[in-house]
Amino acid sequence: MSNVVIHEVHGKVGLIRINRPESLNALNNEVVDGIAAAIDIFEADENIGCIVLTGNEKAFAAGADIGFMKDFDYMHAYKTDFITRNWERIKTTRKPVIAAVAGFALGGGCEMAMMCDMIFAADTARFGQPEVRLGTMPGAGGTQRLPRAVGKAKAMDLCLTARMMDALEAEKAGLVARVIAADQLLDETMKAAQAIAGYSLPVVMMIKESVNRAFESSLNEGLLFERRVFHSAFALEDQKEGMAAFVEKRKPAFTNR
């Protein structure tokens, strides 16, 4: 795997770090393929219960690499299935993924963070979709995931004016789950990830799938899906262990079965 992406195992958490500091972690195929390869490794590792994706203190990712894209024509973008081919591996991951964002998360960087299940932001984080300045538009979900997170008005504002939104505004708007002091960002994110990874992995995956279903179906269909998945949880050994442990006033010992 390329050194533009570093992956590490910390207990039951898989950490993926974008490592192109000279370009503020700009995203190209080498980076995105590296992230996808790391996800494949963590997805296959039964010990891993949660994944964290991060950059450095200056940037999560300041956008897609413009030098990489500037000479694309329509047929190249279409025939190579640009973005869909590799970026969306994050979206298809069954295990929870937390984006730990410090500094810039702009353009493709903001879109990649939104592909994750939740965003923890340093108080230094800045989010935006400035593609309009380059004579183009968001193409990795900026016009679709952003309005679902923050509403139409604010999404229009960000995409049409190219302004940046700070971490506090992003949290207030619903884009960010938590705002954390920059020097504590990774520690606090890893603590949350370790907590998630300490629960029953099948149940965690059921919850992720069910919450995502809320954005893809009507309320009644979503409720039916939730109910059926909830019913199926009674077939798990971990459900028996979790409820027995509660009644017996002890810590459960989940086996992911």
PDB file of C-alpha atoms in Angstrom, residues 3-6 17-26 31 55-62:
ATOM      1  CA  ASN A   3       2.651   5.685   1.891  1.00  0.00           C
ATOM      2  CA  VAL A   4       0.195   8.458   0.940  1.00  0.00           C
ATOM      3  CA  VAL A   5      -2.212   6.452   3.096  1.00  0.00           C
ATOM      4  CA  ILE A   6      -1.138   4.990   6.448  1.00  0.00           C
ATOM      5  CA  ARG A  17      -4.540   8.485   7.873  1.00  0.00           C
ATOM      6  CA  ILE A  18      -4.285  10.474   4.643  1.00  0.00           C
ATOM      7  CA  ASN A  19      -0.612  11.401   4.306  1.00  0.00           C
ATOM      8  CA  ARG A  20       0.025  14.020   1.602  1.00  0.00           C
ATOM      9  CA  PRO A  21       0.935  17.004   3.807  1.00  0.00           C
ATOM     10  CA  GLU A  22       2.734  18.830   0.987  1.00  0.00           C
ATOM     11  CA  SER A  23      -0.613  19.168  -0.856  1.00  0.00           C
ATOM     12  CA  LEU A  24      -2.905  19.550   2.174  1.00  0.00           C
ATOM     13  CA  ASN A  25      -3.940  15.922   1.627  1.00  0.00           C
ATOM     14  CA  ALA A  26      -5.409  16.586  -1.815  1.00  0.00           C
ATOM     15  CA  VAL A  31      -4.931   8.289  -2.092  1.00  0.00           C
ATOM     16  CA  GLY A  55      -5.695  13.615   7.964  1.00  0.00           C
ATOM     17  CA  ASN A  56      -3.398  15.958   9.874  1.00  0.00           C
ATOM     18  CA  GLU A  57      -3.774  19.137  11.904  1.00  0.00           C
ATOM     19  CA  LYS A  58      -3.815  21.370   8.809  1.00  0.00           C
ATOM     20  CA  ALA A  59      -6.184  19.406   6.623  1.00  0.00           C
ATOM     21  CA  PHE A  60      -8.413  16.382   6.551  1.00  0.00           C
ATOM     22  CA  ALA A  61      -8.339  16.857   2.779  1.00  0.00           C
ATOM     23  CA  ALA A  62      -8.349  20.238   1.074  1.00  0.00           C
TER      24      ALA A  62
END
